[in-house]
Short mmCIF file of C-alpha atoms and ligand atoms in Angstrom, two decimals:
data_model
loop_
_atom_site.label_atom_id
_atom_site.label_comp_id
_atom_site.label_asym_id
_atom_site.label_seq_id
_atom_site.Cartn_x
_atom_site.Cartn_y
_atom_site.Cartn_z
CA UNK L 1 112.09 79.06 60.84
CA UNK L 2 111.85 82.42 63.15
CA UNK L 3 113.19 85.24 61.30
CA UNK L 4 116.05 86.75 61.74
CA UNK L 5 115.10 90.12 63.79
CA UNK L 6 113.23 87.47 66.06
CA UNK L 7 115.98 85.13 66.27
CA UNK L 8 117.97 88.03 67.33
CA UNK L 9 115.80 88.48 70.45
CA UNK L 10 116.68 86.83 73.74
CA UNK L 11 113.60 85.24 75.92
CA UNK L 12 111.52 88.03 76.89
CA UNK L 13 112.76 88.23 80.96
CA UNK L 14 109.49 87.61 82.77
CA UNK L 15 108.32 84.79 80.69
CA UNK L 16 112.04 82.89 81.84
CA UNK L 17 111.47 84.02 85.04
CA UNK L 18 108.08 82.42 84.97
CA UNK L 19 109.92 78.90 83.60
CA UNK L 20 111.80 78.68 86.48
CA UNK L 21 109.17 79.43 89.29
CA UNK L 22 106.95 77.11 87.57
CA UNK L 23 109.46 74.87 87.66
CA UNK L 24 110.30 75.16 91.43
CA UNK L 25 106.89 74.86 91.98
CA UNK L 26 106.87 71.22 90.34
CA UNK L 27 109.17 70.33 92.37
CA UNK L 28 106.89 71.04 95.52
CA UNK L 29 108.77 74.48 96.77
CA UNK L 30 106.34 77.13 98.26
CA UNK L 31 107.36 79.70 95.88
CA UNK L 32 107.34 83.61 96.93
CA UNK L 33 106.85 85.48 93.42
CA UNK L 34 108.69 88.82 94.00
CA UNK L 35 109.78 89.45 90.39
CA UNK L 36 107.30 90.95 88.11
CA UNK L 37 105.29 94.17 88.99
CA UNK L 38 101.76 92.64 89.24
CA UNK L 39 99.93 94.42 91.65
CA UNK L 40 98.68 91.85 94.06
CA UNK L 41 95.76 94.32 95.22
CA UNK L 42 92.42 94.09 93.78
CA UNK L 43 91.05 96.20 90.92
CA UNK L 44 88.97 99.18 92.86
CA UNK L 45 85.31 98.11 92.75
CA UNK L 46 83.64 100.83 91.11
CA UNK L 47 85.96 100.30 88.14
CA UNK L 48 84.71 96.58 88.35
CA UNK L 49 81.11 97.52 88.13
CA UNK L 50 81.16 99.98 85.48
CA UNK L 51 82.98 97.07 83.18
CA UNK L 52 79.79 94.85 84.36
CA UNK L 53 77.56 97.40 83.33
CA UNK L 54 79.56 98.20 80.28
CA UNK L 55 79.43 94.76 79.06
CA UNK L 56 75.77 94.61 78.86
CA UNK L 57 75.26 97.18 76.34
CA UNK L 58 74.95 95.45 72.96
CA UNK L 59 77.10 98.84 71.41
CA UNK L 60 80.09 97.65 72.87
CA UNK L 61 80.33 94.23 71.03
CA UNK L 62 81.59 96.06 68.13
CA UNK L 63 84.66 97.05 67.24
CA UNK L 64 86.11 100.22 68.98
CA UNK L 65 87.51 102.88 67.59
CA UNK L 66 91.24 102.83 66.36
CA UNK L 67 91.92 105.83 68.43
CA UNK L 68 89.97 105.21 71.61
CA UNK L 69 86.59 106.27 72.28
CA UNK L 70 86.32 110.60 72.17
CA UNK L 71 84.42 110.05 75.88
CA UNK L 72 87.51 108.03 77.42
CA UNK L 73 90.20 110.45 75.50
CA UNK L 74 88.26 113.72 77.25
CA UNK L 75 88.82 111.91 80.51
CA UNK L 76 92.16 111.57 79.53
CA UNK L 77 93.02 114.97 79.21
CA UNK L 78 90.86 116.04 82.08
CA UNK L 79 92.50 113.43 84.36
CA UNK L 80 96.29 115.18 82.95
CA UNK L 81 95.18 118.57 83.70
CA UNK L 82 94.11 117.73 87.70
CA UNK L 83 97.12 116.01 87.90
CA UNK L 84 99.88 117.55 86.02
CA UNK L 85 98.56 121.05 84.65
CA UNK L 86 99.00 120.31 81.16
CA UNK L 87 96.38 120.35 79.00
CA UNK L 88 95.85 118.00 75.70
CA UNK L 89 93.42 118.65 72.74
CA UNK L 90 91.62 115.09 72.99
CA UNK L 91 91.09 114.97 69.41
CA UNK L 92 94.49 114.93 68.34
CA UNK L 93 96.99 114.80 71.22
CA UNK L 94 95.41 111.72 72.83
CA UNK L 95 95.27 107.83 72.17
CA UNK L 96 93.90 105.22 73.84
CA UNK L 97 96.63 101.82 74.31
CA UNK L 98 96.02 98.33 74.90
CA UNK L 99 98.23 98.68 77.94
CA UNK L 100 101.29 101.02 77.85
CA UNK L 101 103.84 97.80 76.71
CA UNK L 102 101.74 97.66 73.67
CA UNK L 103 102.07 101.78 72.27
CA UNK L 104 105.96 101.64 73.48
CA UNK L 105 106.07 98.53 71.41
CA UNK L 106 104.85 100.34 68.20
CA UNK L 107 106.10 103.93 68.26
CA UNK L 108 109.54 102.18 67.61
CA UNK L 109 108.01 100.53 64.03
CA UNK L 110 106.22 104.16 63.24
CA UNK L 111 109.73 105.61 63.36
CA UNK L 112 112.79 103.36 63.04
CA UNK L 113 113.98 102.08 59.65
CA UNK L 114 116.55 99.69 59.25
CA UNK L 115 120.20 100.94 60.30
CA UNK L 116 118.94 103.98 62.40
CA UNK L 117 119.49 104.20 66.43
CA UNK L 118 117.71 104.42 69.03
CA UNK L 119 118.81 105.52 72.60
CA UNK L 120 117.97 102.93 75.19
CA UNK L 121 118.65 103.17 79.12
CA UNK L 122 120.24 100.76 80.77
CA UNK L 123 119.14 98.74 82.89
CA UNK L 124 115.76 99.06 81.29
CA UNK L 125 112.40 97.82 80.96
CA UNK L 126 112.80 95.40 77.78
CA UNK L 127 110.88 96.46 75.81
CA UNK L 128 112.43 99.82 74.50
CA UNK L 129 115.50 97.49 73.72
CA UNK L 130 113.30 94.73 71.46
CA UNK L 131 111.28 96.91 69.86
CA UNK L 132 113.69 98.67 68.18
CA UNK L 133 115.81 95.17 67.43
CA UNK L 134 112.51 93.74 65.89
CA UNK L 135 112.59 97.17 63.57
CA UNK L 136 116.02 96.40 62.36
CA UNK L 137 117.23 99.37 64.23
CA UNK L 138 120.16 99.57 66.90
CA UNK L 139 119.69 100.10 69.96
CA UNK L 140 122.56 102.34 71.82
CA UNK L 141 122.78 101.45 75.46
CA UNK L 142 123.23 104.41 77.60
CA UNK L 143 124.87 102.91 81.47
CA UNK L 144 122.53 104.21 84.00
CA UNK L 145 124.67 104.57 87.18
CA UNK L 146 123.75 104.87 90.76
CA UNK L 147 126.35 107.87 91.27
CA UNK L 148 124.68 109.69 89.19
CA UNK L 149 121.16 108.62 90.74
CA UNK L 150 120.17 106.21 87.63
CA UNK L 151 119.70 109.42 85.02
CA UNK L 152 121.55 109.79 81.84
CA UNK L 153 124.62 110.68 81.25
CA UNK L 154 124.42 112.51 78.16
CA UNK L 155 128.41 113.27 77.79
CA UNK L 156 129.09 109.83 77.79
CA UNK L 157 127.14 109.66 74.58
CA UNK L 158 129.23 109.89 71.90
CA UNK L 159 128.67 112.38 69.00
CA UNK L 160 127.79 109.95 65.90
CA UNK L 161 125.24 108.02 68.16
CA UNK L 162 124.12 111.76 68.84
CA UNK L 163 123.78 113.00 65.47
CA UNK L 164 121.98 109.21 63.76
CA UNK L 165 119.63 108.86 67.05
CA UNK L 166 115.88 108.84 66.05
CA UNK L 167 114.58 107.98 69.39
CA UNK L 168 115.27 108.05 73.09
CA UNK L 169 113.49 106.28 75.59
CA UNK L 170 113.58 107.67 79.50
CA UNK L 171 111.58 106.11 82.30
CA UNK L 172 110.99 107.95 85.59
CA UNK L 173 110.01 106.82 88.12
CA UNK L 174 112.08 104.35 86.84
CA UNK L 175 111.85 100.51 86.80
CA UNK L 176 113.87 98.57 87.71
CA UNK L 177 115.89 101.04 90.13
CA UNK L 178 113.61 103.30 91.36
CA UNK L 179 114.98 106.05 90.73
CA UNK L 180 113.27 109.40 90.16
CA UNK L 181 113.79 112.60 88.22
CA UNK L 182 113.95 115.97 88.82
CA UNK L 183 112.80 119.30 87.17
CA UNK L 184 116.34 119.91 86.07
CA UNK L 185 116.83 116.14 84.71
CA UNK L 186 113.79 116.17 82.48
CA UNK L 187 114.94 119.71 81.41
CA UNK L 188 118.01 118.30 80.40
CA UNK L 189 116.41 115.14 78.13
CA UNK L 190 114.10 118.13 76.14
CA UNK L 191 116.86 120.28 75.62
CA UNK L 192 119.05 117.16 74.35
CA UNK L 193 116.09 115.98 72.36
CA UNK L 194 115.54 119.47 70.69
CA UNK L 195 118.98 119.82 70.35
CA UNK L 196 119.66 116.67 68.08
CA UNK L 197 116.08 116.31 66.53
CA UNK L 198 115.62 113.00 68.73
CA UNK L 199 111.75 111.82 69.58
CA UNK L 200 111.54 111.87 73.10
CA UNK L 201 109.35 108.97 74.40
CA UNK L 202 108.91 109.13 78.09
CA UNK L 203 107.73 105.98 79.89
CA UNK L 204 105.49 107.25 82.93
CA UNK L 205 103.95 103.82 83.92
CA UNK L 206 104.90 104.75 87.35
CA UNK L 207 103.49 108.13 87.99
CA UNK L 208 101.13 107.12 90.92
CA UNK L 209 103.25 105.35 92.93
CA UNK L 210 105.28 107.39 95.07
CA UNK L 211 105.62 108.30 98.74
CA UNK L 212 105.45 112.08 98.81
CA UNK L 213 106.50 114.04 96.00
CA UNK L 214 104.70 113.95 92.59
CA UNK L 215 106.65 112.50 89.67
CA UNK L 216 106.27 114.75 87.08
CA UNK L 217 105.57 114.78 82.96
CA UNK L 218 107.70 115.43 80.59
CA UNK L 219 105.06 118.22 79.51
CA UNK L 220 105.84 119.91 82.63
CA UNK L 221 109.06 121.22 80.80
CA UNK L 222 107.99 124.22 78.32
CA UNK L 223 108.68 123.09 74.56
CA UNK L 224 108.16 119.31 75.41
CA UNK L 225 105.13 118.96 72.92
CA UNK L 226 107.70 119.80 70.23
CA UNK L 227 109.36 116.36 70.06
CA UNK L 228 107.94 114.29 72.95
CA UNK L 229 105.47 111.47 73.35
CA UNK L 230 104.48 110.27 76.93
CA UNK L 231 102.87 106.34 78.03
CA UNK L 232 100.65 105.56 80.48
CA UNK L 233 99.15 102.81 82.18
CA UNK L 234 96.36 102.44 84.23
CA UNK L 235 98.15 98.97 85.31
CA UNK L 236 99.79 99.85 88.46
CA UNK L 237 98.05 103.12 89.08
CA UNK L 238 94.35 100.58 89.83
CA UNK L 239 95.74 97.30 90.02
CA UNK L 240 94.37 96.79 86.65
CA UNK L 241 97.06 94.74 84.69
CA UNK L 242 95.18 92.42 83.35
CA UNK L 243 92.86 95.01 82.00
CA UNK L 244 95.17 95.56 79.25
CA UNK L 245 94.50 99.27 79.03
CA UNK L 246 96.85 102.85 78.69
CA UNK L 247 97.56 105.73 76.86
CA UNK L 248 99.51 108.37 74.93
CA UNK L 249 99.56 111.88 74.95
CA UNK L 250 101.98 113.92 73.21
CA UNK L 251 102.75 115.60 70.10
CA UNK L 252 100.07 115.22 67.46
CA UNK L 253 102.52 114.10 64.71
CA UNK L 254 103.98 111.17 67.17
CA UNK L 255 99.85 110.34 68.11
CA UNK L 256 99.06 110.45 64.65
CA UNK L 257 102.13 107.74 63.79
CA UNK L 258 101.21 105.77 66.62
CA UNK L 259 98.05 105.42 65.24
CA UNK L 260 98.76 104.54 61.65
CA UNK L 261 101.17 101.57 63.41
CA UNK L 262 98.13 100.66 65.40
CA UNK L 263 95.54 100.69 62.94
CA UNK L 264 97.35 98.41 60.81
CA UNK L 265 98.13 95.68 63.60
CA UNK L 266 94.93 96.18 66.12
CA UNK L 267 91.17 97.31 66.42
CA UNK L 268 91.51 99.34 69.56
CA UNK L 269 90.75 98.72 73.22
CA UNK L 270 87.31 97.10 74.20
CA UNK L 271 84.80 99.57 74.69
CA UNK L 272 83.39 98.29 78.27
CA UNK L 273 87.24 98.56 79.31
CA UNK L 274 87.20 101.87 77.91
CA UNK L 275 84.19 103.03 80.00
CA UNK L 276 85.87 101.44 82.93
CA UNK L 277 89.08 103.24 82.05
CA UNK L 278 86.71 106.40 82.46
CA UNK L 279 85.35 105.44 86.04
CA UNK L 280 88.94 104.96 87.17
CA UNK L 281 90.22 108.62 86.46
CA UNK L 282 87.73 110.49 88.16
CA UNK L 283 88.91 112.54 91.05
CA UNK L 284 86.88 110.38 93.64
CA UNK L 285 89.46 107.26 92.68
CA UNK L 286 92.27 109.22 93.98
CA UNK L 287 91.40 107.82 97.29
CA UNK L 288 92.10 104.27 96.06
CA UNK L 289 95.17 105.34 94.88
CA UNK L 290 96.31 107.05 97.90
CA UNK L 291 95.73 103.74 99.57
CA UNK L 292 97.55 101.93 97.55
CA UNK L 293 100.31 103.84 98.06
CA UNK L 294 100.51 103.84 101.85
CA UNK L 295 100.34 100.10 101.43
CA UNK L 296 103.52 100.26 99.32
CA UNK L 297 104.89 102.49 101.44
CA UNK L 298 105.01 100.22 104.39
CA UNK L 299 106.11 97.40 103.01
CA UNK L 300 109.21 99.29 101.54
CA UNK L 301 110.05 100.33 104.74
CA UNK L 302 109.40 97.10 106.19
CA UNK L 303 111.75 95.31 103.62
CA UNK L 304 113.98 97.93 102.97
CA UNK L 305 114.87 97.75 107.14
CA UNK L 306 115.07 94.31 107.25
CA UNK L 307 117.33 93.93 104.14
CA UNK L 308 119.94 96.58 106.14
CA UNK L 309 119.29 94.55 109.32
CA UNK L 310 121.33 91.84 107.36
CA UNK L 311 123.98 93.75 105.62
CA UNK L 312 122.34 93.97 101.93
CA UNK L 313 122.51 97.41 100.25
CA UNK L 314 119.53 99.17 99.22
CA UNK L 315 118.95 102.16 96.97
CA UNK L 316 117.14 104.38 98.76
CA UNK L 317 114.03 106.02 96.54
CA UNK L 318 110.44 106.97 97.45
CA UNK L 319 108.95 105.75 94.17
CA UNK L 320 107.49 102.74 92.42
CA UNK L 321 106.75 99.27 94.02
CA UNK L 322 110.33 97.81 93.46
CA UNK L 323 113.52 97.63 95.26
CA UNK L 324 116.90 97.58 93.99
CA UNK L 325 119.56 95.93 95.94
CA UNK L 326 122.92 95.35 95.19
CA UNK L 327 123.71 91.42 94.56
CA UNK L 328 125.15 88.98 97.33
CA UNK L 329 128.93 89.27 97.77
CA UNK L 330 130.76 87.43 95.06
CA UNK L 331 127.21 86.33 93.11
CA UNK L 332 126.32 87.91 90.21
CA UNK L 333 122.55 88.91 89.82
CA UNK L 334 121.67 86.06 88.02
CA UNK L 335 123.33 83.39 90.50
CA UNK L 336 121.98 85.48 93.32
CA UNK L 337 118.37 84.99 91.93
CA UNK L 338 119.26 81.51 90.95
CA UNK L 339 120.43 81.13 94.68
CA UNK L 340 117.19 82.90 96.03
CA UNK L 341 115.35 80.92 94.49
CA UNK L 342 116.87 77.45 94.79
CA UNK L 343 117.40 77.95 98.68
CA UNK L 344 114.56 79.77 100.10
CA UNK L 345 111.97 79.76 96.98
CA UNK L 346 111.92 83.68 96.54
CA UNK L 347 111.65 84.71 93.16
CA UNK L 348 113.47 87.94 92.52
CA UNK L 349 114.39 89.72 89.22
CA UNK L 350 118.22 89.72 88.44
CA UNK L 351 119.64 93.43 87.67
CA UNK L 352 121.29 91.97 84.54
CA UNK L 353 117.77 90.93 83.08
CA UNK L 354 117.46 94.39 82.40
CA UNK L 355 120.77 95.18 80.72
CA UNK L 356 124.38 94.12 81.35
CA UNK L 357 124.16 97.83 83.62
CA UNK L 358 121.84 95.96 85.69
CA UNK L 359 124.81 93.55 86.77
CA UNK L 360 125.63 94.16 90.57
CA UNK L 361 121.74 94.20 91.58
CA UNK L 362 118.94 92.67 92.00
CA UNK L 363 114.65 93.84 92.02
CA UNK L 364 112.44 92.55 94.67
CA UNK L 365 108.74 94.16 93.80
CA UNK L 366 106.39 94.58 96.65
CA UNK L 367 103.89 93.20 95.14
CA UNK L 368 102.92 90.09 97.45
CA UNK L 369 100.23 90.14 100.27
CA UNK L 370 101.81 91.43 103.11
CA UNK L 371 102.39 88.38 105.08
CA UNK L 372 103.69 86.55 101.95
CA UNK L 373 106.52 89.88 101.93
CA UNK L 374 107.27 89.22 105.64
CA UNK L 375 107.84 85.52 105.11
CA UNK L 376 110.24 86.34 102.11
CA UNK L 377 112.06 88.45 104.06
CA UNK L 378 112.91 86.04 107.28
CA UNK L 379 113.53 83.21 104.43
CA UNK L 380 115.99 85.91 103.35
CA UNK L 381 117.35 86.22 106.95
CA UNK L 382 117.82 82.53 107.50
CA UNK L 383 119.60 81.80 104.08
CA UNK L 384 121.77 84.47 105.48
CA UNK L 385 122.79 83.37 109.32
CA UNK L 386 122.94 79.83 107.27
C1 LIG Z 1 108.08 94.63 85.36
O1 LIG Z 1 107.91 93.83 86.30
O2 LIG Z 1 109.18 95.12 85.08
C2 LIG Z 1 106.91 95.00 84.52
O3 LIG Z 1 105.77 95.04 85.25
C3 LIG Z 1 106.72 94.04 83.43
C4 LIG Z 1 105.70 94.53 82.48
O4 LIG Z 1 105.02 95.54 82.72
O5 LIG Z 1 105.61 93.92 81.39
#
């Protein structure tokens, strides 16, 4: 029999979603996948090469290091201080992930005991929500609203949750609305997280998809090292999902709990990926990236226009690969995924998947070849004059 913390857990989202698709797909429908955020571009090559040539060295079969090699951690930190002018001591503010789901997974078992709280945003990527119900924690769901541009309302918090919180999650850009954050938000989350002795986790998965302005850290606010911990992924930034492959900077305390968690449940990230990790965040990649990006761009537009065309409300944000739109009149998100994909074989992500916040929207992520995004959006057109 599962146990009871498992039990308590629904389906993780994109493996249901993947159910159902499969399932259309039996039944002969040409199904357009536009629900999880799996870049459909190709891994740059020079990252591909170095794995090739990373694989052949015999030193590599072994097991890495619990930590992440020093070599990939120093590109790290370099990499951080180009990009966000913050700089990390590699040795102890820095630790290499099998993919960012994996270290936002564990922080919560470093830190939660059974009975405490932990502040999750809603909607929200699942995993800051079942992590902390597989400790035996709570999780407190904070509403994420558009009015107030998907950030945090931290008045509507109330006191108790305040004072027994041992960890907040934030997420910007943020999936699965978009949204960004400014200078004065993440100011806000550090000052609240100082304020109430909260560890600040910041979820920057994201950070390299945007249209023109730079997301930025949470280290960008003076005093964040004090009680935060930030994720990253090289997933979306190079296409490199299946790579399996992030990383942490932060505080050392919060590195160094990570990585008792870690060292108990894994043996590190291969070392060849490693190497490749180090290919991908040197300065000549940025090019790739900025590619990526435009490509993004213009399908956002692209969809985003011909959504309006047909009466659909978007939220209008410059970052990430998603799209959140507000449901079909009288549908709830789940019936108008249900309906999307049932009529026209589009797979979208309902808002609600993400939280009972999410209700009243739906995702689409750009993530399709282009032409395979076009003919979504006139099946989308047709169910409509239909
Ligand atoms: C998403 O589509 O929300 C994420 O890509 C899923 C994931 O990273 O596990």
């Amino acid at each position: 029999m599962l146990s009871s913390r498992l039990s308590r857990l629904p389906k993780y989202l994109f493996a249901e979603i993947d159910e159902a698709k499969n399932e259309a797909m039996r039944s002969g429908i040409d199904v357009i996948d536009l629900s999880i955020g799996d870049p459909d571009l190709p891994t740059p090559r020079p990252i591909i090469d170095t794995l090739y040539e990373a694989a052949l060295k015999p030193e590599n079969h072994k097991y890495p290091s619990y930590a992440g090699m020093i070599s990939f951690r120093k590109a790290i930190s370099e990499w951080f201080e180009r990009r966000f002018g913050v700089l990390f001591d590699p040795n102890s503010e820095i630790i290499a992930l099998i993919g960012s789901k994996e270290g936002i997974a564990h922080i919560h078992w470093a830190y939660l005991e059974e009975g405490d709280i932990s502040i999750v945003p809603d909607p929200g990527y699942p995993v800051y929500n079942n992590a902390t119900i597989l400790t035996g924690a709570t999780p407190y769901k904070v509403p994420l609203r558009e009015e107030n541009n998907f950030f945090i309302d931290f008045d509507t918090i109330p006191e108790d949750v305040k004072q027994k919180a041992k960890i907040i999650f934030i997420n910007y850009p943020n999936n699965p609305t978009s949204a960004g954050a400014s200078y004065e938000n993440l100011e806000k989350v550090v000052w609240f997280a100082k304020k109430y002795n909260i560890i600040l986790c910041s979820d920057l998965a994201y950070s390299e998809i945007y249209e023109d302005e730079k997301p930025l850290s949470i280290f960008n606010i003076p005093g964040a090292k004090d009680v935060a911990i930030e994720f990253h992924s090289l997933s979306k930034t190079f296409n490199m999902t299946g790579w399996r492959v992030g990383f942490a900077v932060g505080n050392k305390n919060l590195i160094n709990g990570l990585l008792a968690i870690k060292s108990n449940v894994d043996s590190g990230v291969f070392n060849a990926i490693q190497e490749a990790g180090i290919r991908a965040l040197q300065p000549d990649m940025e090019k790739y990236t900025q590619e990526t990006r435009e490509i993004i761009s213009r399908r956002k537009k692209f969809m985003t226009e011909s959504l309006e065309k047909i009466g659909l409300k978007v939220y209008k944000s410059k970052y990430t690969f998603y799209i959140w739109v507000k449901n079909l009149e009288g549908h709830s998100s789940k019936d108008t995924a249900k309906k999307f994909l049932k009529e026209i074989g589009v797979v979208v992500t309902p808002g609600s998947g993400f939280g009972e916040a999410g209700e009243g929207y739906f995702r689409i992520s750009l993530t399709a070849p282009d032409d395979r995004i076009k003919e979504a959006s006139e099946r989308i057109k047709k169910l409509f004059i239909s």
